[in-house]
Every structure is written in C-alpha cells, then in structure tokens.
Coordinates of C-alpha atoms and ligand atoms in Angstrom, one line a residue:
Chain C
X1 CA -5.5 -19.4 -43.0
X2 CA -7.1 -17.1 -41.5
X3 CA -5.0 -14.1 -39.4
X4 CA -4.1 -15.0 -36.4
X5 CA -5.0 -12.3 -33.0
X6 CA -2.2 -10.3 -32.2
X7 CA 0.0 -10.2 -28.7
X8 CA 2.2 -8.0 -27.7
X9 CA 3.9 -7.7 -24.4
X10 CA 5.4 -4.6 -23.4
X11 CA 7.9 -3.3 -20.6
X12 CA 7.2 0.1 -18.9
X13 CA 9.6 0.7 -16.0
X14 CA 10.2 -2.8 -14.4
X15 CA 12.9 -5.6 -14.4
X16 CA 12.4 -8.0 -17.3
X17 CA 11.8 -10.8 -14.5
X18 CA 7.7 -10.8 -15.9
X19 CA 9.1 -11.5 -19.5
X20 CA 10.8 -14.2 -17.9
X21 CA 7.9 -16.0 -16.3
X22 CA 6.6 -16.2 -20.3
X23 CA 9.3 -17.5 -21.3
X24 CA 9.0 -20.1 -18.8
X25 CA 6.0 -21.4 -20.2
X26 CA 8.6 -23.3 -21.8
X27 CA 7.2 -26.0 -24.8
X28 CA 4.1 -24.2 -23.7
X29 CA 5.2 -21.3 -25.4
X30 CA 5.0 -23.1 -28.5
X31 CA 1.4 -23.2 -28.1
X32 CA 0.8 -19.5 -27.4
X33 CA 2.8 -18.9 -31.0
X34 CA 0.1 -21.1 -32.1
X35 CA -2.8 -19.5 -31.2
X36 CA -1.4 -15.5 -31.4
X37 CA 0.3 -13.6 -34.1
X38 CA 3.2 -12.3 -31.3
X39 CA 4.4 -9.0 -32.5
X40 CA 5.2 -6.4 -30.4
X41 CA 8.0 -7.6 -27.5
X42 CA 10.8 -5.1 -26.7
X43 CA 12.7 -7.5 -24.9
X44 CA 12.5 -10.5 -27.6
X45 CA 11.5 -8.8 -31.1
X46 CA 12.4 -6.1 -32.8
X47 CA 8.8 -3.9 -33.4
X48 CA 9.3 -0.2 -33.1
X49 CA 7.0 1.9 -31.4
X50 CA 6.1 3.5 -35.3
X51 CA 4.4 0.2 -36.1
X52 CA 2.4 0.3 -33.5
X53 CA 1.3 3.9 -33.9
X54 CA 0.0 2.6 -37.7
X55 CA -1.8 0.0 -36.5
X56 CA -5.9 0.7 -36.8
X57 CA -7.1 0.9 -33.1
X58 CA -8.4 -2.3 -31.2
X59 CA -6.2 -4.7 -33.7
X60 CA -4.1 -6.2 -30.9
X61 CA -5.6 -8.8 -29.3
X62 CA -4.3 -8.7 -26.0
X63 CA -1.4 -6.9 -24.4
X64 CA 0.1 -8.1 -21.4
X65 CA 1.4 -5.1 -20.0
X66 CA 4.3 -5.3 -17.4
X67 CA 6.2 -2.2 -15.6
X68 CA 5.2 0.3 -13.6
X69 CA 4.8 4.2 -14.9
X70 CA 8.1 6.0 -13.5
X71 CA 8.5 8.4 -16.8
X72 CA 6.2 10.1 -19.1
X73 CA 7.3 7.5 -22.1
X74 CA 5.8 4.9 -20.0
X75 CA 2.5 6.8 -19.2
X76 CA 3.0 7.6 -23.6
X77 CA 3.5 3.9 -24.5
X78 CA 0.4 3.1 -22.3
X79 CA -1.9 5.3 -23.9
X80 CA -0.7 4.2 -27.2
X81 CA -1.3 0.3 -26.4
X82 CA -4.1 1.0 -24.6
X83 CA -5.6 2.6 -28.0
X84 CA -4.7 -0.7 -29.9
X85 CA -5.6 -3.1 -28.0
X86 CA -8.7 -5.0 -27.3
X87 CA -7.5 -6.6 -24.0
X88 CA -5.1 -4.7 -21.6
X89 CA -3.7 -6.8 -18.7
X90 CA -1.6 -5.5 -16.1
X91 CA 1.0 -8.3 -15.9
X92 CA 2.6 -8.3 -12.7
X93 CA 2.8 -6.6 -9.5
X94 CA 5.1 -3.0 -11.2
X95 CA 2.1 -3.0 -13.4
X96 CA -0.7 -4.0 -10.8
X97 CA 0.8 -2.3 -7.4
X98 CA 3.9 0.0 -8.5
X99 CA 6.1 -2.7 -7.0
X100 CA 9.9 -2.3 -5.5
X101 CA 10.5 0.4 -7.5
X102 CA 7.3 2.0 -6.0
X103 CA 8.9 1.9 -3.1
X104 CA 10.7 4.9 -4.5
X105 CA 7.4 6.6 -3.2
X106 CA 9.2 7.2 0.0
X107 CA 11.3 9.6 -1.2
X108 CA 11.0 12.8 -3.0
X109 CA 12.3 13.2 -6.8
X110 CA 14.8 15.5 -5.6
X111 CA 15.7 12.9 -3.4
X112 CA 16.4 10.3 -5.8
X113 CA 17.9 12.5 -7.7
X114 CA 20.5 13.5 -5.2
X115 CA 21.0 9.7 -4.1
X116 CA 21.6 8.6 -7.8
X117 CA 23.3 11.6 -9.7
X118 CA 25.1 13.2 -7.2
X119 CA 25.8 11.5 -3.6
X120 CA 26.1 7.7 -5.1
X121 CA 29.8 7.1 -4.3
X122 CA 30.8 5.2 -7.9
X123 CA 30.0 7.7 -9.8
X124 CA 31.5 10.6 -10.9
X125 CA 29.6 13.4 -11.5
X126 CA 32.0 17.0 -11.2
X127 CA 29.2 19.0 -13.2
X128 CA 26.1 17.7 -10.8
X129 CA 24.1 16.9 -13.8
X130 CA 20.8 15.7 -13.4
X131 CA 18.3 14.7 -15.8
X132 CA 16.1 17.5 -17.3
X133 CA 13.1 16.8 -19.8
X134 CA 15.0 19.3 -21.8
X135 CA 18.8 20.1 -21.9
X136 CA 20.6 23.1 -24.3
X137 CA 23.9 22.2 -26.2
X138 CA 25.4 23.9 -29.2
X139 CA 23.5 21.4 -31.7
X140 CA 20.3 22.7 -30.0
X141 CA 18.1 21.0 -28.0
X142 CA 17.9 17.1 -26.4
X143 CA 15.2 16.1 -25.0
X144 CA 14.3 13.1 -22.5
X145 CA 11.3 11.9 -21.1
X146 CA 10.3 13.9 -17.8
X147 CA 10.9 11.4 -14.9
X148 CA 7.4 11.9 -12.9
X149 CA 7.1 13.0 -9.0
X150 CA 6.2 9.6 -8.2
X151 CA 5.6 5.8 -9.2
X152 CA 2.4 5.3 -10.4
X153 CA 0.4 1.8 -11.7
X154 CA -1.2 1.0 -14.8
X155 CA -4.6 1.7 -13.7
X156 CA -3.7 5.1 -12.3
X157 CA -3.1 6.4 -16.3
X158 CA -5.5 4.2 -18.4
X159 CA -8.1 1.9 -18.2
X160 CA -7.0 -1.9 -17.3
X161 CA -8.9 -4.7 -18.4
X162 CA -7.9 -7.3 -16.0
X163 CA -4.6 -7.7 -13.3
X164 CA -2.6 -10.6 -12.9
X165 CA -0.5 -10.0 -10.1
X166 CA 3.1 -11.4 -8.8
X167 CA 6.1 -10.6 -8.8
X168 CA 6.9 -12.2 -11.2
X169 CA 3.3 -14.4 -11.6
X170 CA 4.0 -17.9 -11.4
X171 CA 4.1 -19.3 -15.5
X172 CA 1.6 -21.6 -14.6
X173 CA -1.0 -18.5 -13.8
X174 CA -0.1 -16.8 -16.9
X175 CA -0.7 -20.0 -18.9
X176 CA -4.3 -20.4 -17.0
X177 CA -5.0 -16.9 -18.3
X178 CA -3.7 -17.4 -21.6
X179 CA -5.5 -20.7 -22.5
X180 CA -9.1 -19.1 -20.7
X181 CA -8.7 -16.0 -23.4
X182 CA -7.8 -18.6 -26.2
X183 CA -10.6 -20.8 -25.8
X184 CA -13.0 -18.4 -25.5
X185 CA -14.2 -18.9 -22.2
X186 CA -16.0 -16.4 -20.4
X187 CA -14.0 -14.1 -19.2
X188 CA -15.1 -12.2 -15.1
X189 CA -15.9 -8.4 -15.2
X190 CA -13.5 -6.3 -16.6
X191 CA -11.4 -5.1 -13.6
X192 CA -11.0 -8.8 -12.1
X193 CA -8.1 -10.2 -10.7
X194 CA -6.9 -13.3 -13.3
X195 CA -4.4 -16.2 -12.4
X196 CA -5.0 -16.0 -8.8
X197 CA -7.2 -16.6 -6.2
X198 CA -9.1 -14.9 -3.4
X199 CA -8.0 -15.7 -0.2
X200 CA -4.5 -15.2 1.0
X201 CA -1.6 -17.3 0.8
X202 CA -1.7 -18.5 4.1
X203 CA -4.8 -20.7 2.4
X204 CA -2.3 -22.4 0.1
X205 CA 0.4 -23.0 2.5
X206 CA 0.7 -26.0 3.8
X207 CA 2.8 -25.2 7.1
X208 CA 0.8 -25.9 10.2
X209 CA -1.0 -23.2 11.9
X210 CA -2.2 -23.0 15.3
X211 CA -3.6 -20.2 17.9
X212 CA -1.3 -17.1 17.0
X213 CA 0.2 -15.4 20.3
X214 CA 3.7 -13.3 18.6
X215 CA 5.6 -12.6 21.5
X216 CA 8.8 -11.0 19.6
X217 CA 9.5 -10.6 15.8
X218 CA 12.9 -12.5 14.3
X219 CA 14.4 -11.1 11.5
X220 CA 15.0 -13.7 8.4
X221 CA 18.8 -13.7 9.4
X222 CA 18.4 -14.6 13.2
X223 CA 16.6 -17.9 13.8
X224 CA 16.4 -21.4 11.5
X225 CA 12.5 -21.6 11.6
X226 CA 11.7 -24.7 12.3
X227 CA 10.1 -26.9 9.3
X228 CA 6.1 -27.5 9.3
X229 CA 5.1 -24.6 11.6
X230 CA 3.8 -21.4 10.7
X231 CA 6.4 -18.7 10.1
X232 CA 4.1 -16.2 11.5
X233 CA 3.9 -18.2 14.3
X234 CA 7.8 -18.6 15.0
X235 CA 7.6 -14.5 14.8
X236 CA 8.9 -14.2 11.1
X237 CA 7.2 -11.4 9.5
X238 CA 5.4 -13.8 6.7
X239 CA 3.6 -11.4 5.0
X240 CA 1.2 -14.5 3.5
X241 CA -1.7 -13.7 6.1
X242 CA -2.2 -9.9 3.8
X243 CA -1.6 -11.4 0.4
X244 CA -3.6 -13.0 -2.5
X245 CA -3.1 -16.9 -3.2
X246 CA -2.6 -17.8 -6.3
X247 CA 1.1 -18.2 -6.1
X248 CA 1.0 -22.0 -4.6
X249 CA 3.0 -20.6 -1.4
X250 CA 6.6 -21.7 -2.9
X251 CA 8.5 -18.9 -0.5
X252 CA 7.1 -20.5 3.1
X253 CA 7.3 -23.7 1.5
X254 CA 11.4 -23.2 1.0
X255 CA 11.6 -21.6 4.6
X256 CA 11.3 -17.6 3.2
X257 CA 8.6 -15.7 4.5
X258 CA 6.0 -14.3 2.3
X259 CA 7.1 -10.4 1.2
X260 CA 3.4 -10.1 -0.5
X261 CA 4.7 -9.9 -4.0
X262 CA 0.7 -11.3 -4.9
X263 CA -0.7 -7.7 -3.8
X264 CA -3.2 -7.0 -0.9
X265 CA -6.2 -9.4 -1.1
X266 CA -9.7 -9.6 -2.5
X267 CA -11.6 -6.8 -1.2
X268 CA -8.7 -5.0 0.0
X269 CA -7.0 -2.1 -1.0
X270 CA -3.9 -1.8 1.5
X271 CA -1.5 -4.5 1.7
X272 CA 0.1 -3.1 4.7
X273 CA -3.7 -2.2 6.4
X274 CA -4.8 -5.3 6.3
X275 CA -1.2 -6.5 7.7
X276 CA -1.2 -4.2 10.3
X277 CA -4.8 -5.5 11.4
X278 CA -3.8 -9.2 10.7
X279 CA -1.0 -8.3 13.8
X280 CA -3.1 -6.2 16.1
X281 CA -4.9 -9.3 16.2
X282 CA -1.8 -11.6 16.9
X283 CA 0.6 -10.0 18.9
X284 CA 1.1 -10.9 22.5
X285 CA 1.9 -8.4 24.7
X286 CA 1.7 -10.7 27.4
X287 CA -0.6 -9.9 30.6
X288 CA -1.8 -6.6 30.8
X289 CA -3.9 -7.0 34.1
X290 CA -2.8 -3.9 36.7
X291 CA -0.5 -2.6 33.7
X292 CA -0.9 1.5 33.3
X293 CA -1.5 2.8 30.2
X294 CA 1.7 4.1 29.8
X295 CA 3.2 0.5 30.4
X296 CA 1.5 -1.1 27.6
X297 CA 2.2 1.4 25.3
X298 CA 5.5 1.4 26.2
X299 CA 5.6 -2.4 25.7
X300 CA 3.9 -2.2 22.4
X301 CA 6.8 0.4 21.4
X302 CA 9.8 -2.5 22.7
X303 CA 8.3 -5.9 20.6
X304 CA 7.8 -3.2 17.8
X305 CA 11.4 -1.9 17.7
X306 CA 12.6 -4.9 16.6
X307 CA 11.6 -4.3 13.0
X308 CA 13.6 -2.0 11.5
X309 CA 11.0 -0.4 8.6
X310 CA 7.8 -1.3 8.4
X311 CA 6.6 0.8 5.2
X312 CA 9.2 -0.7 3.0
X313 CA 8.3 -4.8 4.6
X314 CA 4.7 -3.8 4.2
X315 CA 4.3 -2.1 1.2
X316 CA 7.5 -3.8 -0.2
X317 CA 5.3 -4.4 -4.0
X318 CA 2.1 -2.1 -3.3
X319 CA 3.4 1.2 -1.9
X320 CA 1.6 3.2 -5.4
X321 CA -2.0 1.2 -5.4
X322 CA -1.7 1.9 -1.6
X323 CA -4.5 4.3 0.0
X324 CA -2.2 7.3 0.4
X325 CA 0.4 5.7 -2.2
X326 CA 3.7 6.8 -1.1
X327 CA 5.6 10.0 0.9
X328 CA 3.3 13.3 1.0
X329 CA 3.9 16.2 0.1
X330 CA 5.5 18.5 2.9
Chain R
X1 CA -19.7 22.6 12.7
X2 CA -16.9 23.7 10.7
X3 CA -18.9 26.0 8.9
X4 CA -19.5 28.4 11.7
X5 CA -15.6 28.3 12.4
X6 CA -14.8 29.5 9.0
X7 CA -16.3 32.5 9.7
X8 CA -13.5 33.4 12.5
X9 CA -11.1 34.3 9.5
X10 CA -9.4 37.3 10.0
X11 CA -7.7 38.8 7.1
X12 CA -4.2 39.5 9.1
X13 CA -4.5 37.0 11.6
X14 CA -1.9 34.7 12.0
X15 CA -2.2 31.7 9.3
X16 CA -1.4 29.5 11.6
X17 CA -4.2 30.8 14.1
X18 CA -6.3 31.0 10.8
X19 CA -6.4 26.8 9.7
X20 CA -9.6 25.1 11.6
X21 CA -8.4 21.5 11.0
X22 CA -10.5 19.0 10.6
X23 CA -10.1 15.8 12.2
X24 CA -11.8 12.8 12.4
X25 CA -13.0 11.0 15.8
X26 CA -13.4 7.2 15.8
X27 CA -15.3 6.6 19.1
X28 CA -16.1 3.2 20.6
X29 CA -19.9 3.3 21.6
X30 CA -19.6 2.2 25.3
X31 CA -17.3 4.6 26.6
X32 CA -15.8 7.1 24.5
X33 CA -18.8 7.8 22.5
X34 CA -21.2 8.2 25.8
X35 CA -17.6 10.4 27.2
X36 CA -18.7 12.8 24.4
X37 CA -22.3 12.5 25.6
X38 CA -21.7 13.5 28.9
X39 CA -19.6 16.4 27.6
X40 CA -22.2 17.7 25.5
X41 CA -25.0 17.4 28.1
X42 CA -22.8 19.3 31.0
X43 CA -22.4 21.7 28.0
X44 CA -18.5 22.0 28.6
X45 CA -17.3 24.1 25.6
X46 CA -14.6 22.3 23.2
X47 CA -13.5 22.9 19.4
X48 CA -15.9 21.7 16.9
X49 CA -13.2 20.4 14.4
X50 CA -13.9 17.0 15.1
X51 CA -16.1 14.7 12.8
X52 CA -17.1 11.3 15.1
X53 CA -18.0 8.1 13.9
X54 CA -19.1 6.0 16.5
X55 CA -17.3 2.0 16.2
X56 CA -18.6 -0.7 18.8
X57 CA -15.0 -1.1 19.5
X58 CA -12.1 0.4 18.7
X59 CA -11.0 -3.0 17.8
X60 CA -12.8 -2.6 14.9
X61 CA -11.2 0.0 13.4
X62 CA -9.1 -1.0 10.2
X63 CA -6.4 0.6 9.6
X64 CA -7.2 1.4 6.3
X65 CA -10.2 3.5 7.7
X66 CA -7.7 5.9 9.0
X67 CA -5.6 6.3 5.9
X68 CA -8.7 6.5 4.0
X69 CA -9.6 9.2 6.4
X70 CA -6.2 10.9 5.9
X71 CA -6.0 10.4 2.1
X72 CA -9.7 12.0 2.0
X73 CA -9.0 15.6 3.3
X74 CA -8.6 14.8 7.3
X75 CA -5.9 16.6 8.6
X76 CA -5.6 14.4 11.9
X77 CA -7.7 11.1 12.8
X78 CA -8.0 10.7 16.7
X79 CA -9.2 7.1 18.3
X80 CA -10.6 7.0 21.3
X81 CA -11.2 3.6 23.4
X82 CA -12.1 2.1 26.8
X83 CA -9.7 1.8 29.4
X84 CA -7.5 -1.3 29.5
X85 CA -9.8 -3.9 31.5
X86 CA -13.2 -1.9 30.6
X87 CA -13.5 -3.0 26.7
X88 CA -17.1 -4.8 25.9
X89 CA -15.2 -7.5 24.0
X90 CA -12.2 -7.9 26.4
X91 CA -9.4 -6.9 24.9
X92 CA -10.0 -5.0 21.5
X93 CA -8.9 -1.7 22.8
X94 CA -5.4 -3.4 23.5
X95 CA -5.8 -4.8 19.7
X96 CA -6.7 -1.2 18.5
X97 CA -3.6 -0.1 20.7
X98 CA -1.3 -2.2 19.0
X99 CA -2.6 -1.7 15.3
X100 CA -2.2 2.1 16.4
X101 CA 1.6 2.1 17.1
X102 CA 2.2 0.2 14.1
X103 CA 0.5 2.3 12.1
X104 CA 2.3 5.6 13.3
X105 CA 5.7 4.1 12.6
X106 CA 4.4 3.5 8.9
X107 CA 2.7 7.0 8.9
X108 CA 5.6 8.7 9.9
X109 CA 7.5 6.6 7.2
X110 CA 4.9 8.3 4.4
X111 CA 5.5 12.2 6.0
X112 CA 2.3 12.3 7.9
X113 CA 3.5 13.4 11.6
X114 CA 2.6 10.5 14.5
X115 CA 0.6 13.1 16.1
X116 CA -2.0 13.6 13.4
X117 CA -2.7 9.9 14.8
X118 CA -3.9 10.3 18.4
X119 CA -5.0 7.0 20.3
X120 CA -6.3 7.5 23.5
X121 CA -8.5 6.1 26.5
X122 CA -11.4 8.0 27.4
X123 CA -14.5 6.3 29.6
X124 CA -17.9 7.2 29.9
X125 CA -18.0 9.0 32.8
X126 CA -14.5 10.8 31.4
X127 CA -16.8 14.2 30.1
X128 CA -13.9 16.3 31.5
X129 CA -11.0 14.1 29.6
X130 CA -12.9 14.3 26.6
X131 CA -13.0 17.9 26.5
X132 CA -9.4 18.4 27.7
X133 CA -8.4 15.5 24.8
X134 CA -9.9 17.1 22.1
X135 CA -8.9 20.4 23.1
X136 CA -5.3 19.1 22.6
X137 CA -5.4 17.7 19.6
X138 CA -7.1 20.0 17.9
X139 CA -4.4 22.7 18.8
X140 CA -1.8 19.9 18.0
X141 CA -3.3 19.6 14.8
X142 CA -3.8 23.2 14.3
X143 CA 0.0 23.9 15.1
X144 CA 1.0 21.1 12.4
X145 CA -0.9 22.9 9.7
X146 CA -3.1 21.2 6.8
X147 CA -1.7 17.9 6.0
X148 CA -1.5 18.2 2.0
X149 CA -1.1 14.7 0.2
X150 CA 0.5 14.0 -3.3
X151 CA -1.1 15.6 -6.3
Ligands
SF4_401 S1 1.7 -16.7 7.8 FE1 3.1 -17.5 6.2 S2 3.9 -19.4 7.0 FE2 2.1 -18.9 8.2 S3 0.4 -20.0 7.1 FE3 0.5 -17.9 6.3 S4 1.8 -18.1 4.5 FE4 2.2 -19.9 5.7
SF4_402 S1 4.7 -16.7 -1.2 FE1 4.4 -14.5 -1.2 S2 6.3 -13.7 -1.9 FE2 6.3 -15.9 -2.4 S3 5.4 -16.0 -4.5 FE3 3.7 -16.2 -3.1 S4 2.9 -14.1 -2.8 FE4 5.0 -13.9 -3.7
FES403 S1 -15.7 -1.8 23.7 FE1 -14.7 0.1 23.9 S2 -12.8 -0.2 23.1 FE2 -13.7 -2.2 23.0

C-alpha cells in the first residue's frame, strides 16, 4: 500500500474548541484516517516536536493550524510546520483573526501582566513574580518562551496557504475542505478563504428583514427578541450584517445575535469598519430638520451610550488582523 | 507642502513647537472641498499639514479609510461635510456623523485620542471656517504629538 499523506493539526495559543469541531466530524473522522496518515496532534497523539524537526521539508501533507501567536514557541512551532508542510491552513478565527484572546490587544503586556500575576485576587503572589524569558536560580538558568507585546495571526509570522475561519468552524466546513483536498479538486488561489462563503451571514439567516431604522440598541440581557424578525432590526447588536457566511447562521437562528466569530467579509479587512458603516447606515436618529449641529451630535452621543464597549463587541474575534490591530503604543 | 515646513526646525526649539503633523483631510466635493477653494483663492493663510482627498460625500467615507489613514503614518484624519439639510444625497453627512462618533469611541478604545478624529461641517461659501478649522486642528494635533502605532 502505498504511504498514505500526512496530517497534523497543531495548537498555538487558543482553546482546544477547533480540535473539537474535528472531532465532531464524528464517523466522518473515520474517513479522514482513511485517506491521511494523522500524526502530529498535541491534543490527541503523542508526537514530540523532535519528530517533526526530522522530518525532510514538505512531507506533511497538510496542517491544519489552529491558535493564535501570543509566545515566541508559537511563532517557533509555526515556522517549523510551515517548513514541513505542503499545505498550511489557518484553522479557525485565533489562527485567521487573533480571536478573544486578541482582544488582549487592548491592553499593554505590562498590563496583562499586572492583571494576571499580581492584582488577580485568587492568587497569591508575595514575591510579584512575573514571567521572564530568562530567570537565575542556584541550578543556573530557566528559561521560558518570551510572551510577545501583542497577539498576532498566523499570516502575520509565515506564509498561509488558505484560512478557514470560525470560531470554532462549523465540522461540516472542515469536512467540505477536507474532502475538496482529498479528491484532488482544484483548489482557489493560495490565500482564499475555504469552508465559507462570501457574503455575510445575514445572507444565510433566515429571520425576516425589512427597511432598517435603529432607534435604540438592547443589550442581549434586556428584551426577548421576538422570533422571525431581524435582530438588528429589534436593536440587538447582531454582528451578522459585518461577517462572512459560511456558518449556516445557527446563533440568530437560536435567538443570539451574531458576535462575528466568521471574520470580517470578502473584500474586507476590518470587521468592526465595515460594522461601523453597516450602522451609520441604519441608525435612526429620528428627525433632524431645524436640529443644530450640536443637537445631533449630542443625540448621536445618547443612542450610542447605551453600548458599553464597542472595540471588544466589534473586534470581539478580529482585533490582530484588524487595520491598526490592537492598543498603540503611547 | 510639508516639505517646506520641515525646514522651520530649529535645533532648540521646543519639540513640541518642532513636530509638523500630518493629517489627512477627507472633503466632500460640494461644499467642503469648494470651502477650501474659496480659501485658497482669497489667499487666507492656514497650515499646510493637511493632505485632502476630495469624497462626493462624506457618506462615503468607510471607516476603514480613516484607520488605514491612521495605521499609514497620519497623525490626525479630519472629515469635513455639508451642513445638516445641504448634503447632495440628503442625508449622508448625518450617516458620516454617526459612523464618526462610533468610530472615536472605538479609537479611543485602541489609544488613538478622539481628537486626532475631527468631524466637522464646513460649506462652500465657509472660506473663513475652513481656515479657522484647520488652523485648530492642526495645533490640536501638534499639541498631541506624533501618533506612533505598534511596532
Ligand atoms: S442582522 Fe443578524 S438577525 Fe438580522 S439578518 Fe443579519 S444575521 Fe440575521
Ligand atoms: S452566526 Fe455569527 S457568531 Fe454564530 S457561528 Fe455564525 S459567524 Fe459565528
Ligand atoms: S454631499 Fe456633502 S456631505 Fe453629502
């Protein structure tokens, strides 16, 4: 029998929810042992990073690549799979956008730091020690990997082959991209979105949608939306109307609003942009005739203040791919 | 334009005195854009930091133009639009006002100060307002420093 292509799928800094969504292939997952030799999973097998490093270059197949880069290890074990393999896919939105833990983006290292090590109240920390790439004790010297200044995406350290996003992407949409490599069909230009489409969800959801006039925002927790129309329209911030399809819709569906966990659109390269346009285009302030200046602004400002943060709604899974990608520097 | 300003440097002048800002103008064509015009031709002096594009409407302007504006070296974006009532396609200044305050509250969120984002009404008659707008936000900008982005 001839060998069969190798798969690996790797974590980088994320939350094991993408391995999940393989997993849930289910029976299906008897077919993808079929057709790959998989042999590099931290989270299911036991391959150490030293068997990788022996492999010859390009003899993985594909890697599905899930997790963000938060630490030089991830930005290391990157490199090193990028080197091996023939195919890397950014699997999932860490790996595509930077994610919720991009969100960290917001905040300085120091910051984080100071929130984790020192201020968070369970723990117990009389020393204030903080991680440190390199630390002196009387056996000599340990060493950890540096934790980086901020979040960053696949594509920001090495070249990415193709992006499924979600968080986590649906099974179904891994499966469509798994059986497309395995049957050797054509595959779109290297840097394509796979397992999704490219409109935005609003296209796959089925609630009804009619002329959009928001007069105030609710927050999830304040009204029952009612159950066919448009959460948009009911003034839930559905994030669908700035996000890729692909996902079937399942969160309006079951009465959630969108969070965007599919990434920004097709030809877009800020998620919260292209939200902020979507609702400068559908809020209602209401009749402006004879208003000053000052008055509209000032009513802009009061249907605004309802929403308590608007970076973290949204850039909630795209802060790092985001135009200016996070906090600056100040 | 901002070459000549560069060669104001002083060596002990104040730094702060020292920074020529540059900021980028997003102008709607029917009244901001001619407010600039009519500036110009009544040859009213004002700072030369700002680059213009000229929009048809301000409610054209994505959001992401700004940030890409921001994230390219500008160290404040200014958007100028027709009066409420006076926009060419009704009410896209209003849309361009609303995008506006959103999009402070989320640059503030990121450490870039509101008033890097200036959003304004200027008409075309409005030579004088130009000048006294752009005046003002160049020095606002000037007194904010460079804005200096991650890495
Ligand atoms: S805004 Fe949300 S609820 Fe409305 S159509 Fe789009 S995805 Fe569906
Ligand atoms: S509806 Fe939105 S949040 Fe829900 S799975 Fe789809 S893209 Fe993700
Ligand atoms: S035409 Fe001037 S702002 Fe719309």
């Amino acid at each position: 029998m001839p060998e069969k292509p190798k798969l690996a799928i790797y974590w980088a800094a994320s939350c094991g929810g993408c391995e999940i969504a393989v997993v849930n292939l289910h029976e299906k997952i008897l077919d993808v042992d079929a057709a790959f030799e998989f042999m590099f999973c931290p989270c299911l097998l036991d391959t150490k990073k030293k068997d990788i490093e022996a492999l010859p270059d390009k003899s993985i197949a594909i890697t599905l690549f899930n997790g963000a880069i938060r630490t030089a290890e991830n930005e290391e074990m990157a490199r090193l799979l990028r080197k091996k393999s023939q195919l890397l896919i950014a699997l999932g939105s860490c790996a595509c956008e930077g994610c919720i833990l991009g969100l960290a983006n917001l905040h300085s290292k120091q910051e984080i730091f100071k929130a984790v090590y020192l201020d968070n109240p369970t723990i117990d920390n009389p020393a204030g020690t903080i991680p440190s790439p390199a630390s002196e004790v009387p056996e000599g010297t340990l060493t950890i990997p540096a934790f980086y200044d901020k979040v960053k995406t696949l594509g920001q350290v090495t070249a990415v082959d193709y992006f499924i996003p979600g968080c986590p992407p649906e099974s179904h949409q891994i499966w469509n991209v798994v059986e497309a490599v395995v049957s050797g069909a054509q595959l779109p230009p290297a840097g394509s979105v796979l397992g999704a489409g490219c409109l935005s969800v609003c296209d796959e959801c089925e609630r009804v949608k009619e002329d959009k006039k928001i007069a105030r925002f609710y927050r999830n927790f304040e009204i029952t939306p009612e159950p066919r129309k448009c959460l948009l329209e009911q003034g839930l911030l559905c994030m669908g109307i700035a996000t890729r399809d692909g996902c079937g819709a399942p969160c309006p569906q079951a009465n959630m609003p969108c969070t965007g966990c599919y990434g920004p659109p097709e030809g877009i390269t800020d998620q919260g942009a292209r939200m902020i346009a979507a609702l400068g285009s559908i809020l209602d302030i209401g009749d402006c005739k004879g208003k000053s200046e000052e008055e509209i602004a000032a009513r802009v400002e009061a249907l605004l203040d309802s929403v308590p943060d608007y970076a973290g709604t949204f850039y909630k899974y795209s802060l790092p791919g985001s135009i200016i990608g996070g906090r600056v520097k100040r | 334009m901002s070459a000549t300003c560069l060669l104001n440097n002083t060596p002990d002048a104040d730094i702060v005195a020292e920074f020529e800002p540059r900021i980028i103008g997003f102008l709607c064509n029917w009244c901001s854009y001619a407010g600039a015009d009519k500036a110009g031709s009544s040859q009213t002096p004002y700072p030369p930091n700002v680059s213009i594009i000229k929009v048809m409407c301000t409610g054209r302007i994505d959001p992401q133009f700004v940030m890409k504006a921001f994230n390219e070296g500008a160290d404040g974006v200014i958007v100028l639009a027709c009066h409420p009532g006076d926009c060419h396609y009704k009410e896209g200044n209003l849309r361009a006002a609303q995008r506006h305050a959103m999009l402070i509250r989320v640059l503030e969120q990121m450490g870039i100060e509101g008033k890097r984002c200036r959003f304004d009404y200027v008409s075309a008659g409005e030579g004088e307002k130009y000048v006294q707008v752009i005046t003002e936000m160049v020095a606002t900008v000037k007194q904010l420093g460079k804005l200096s982005l991650i890495d």
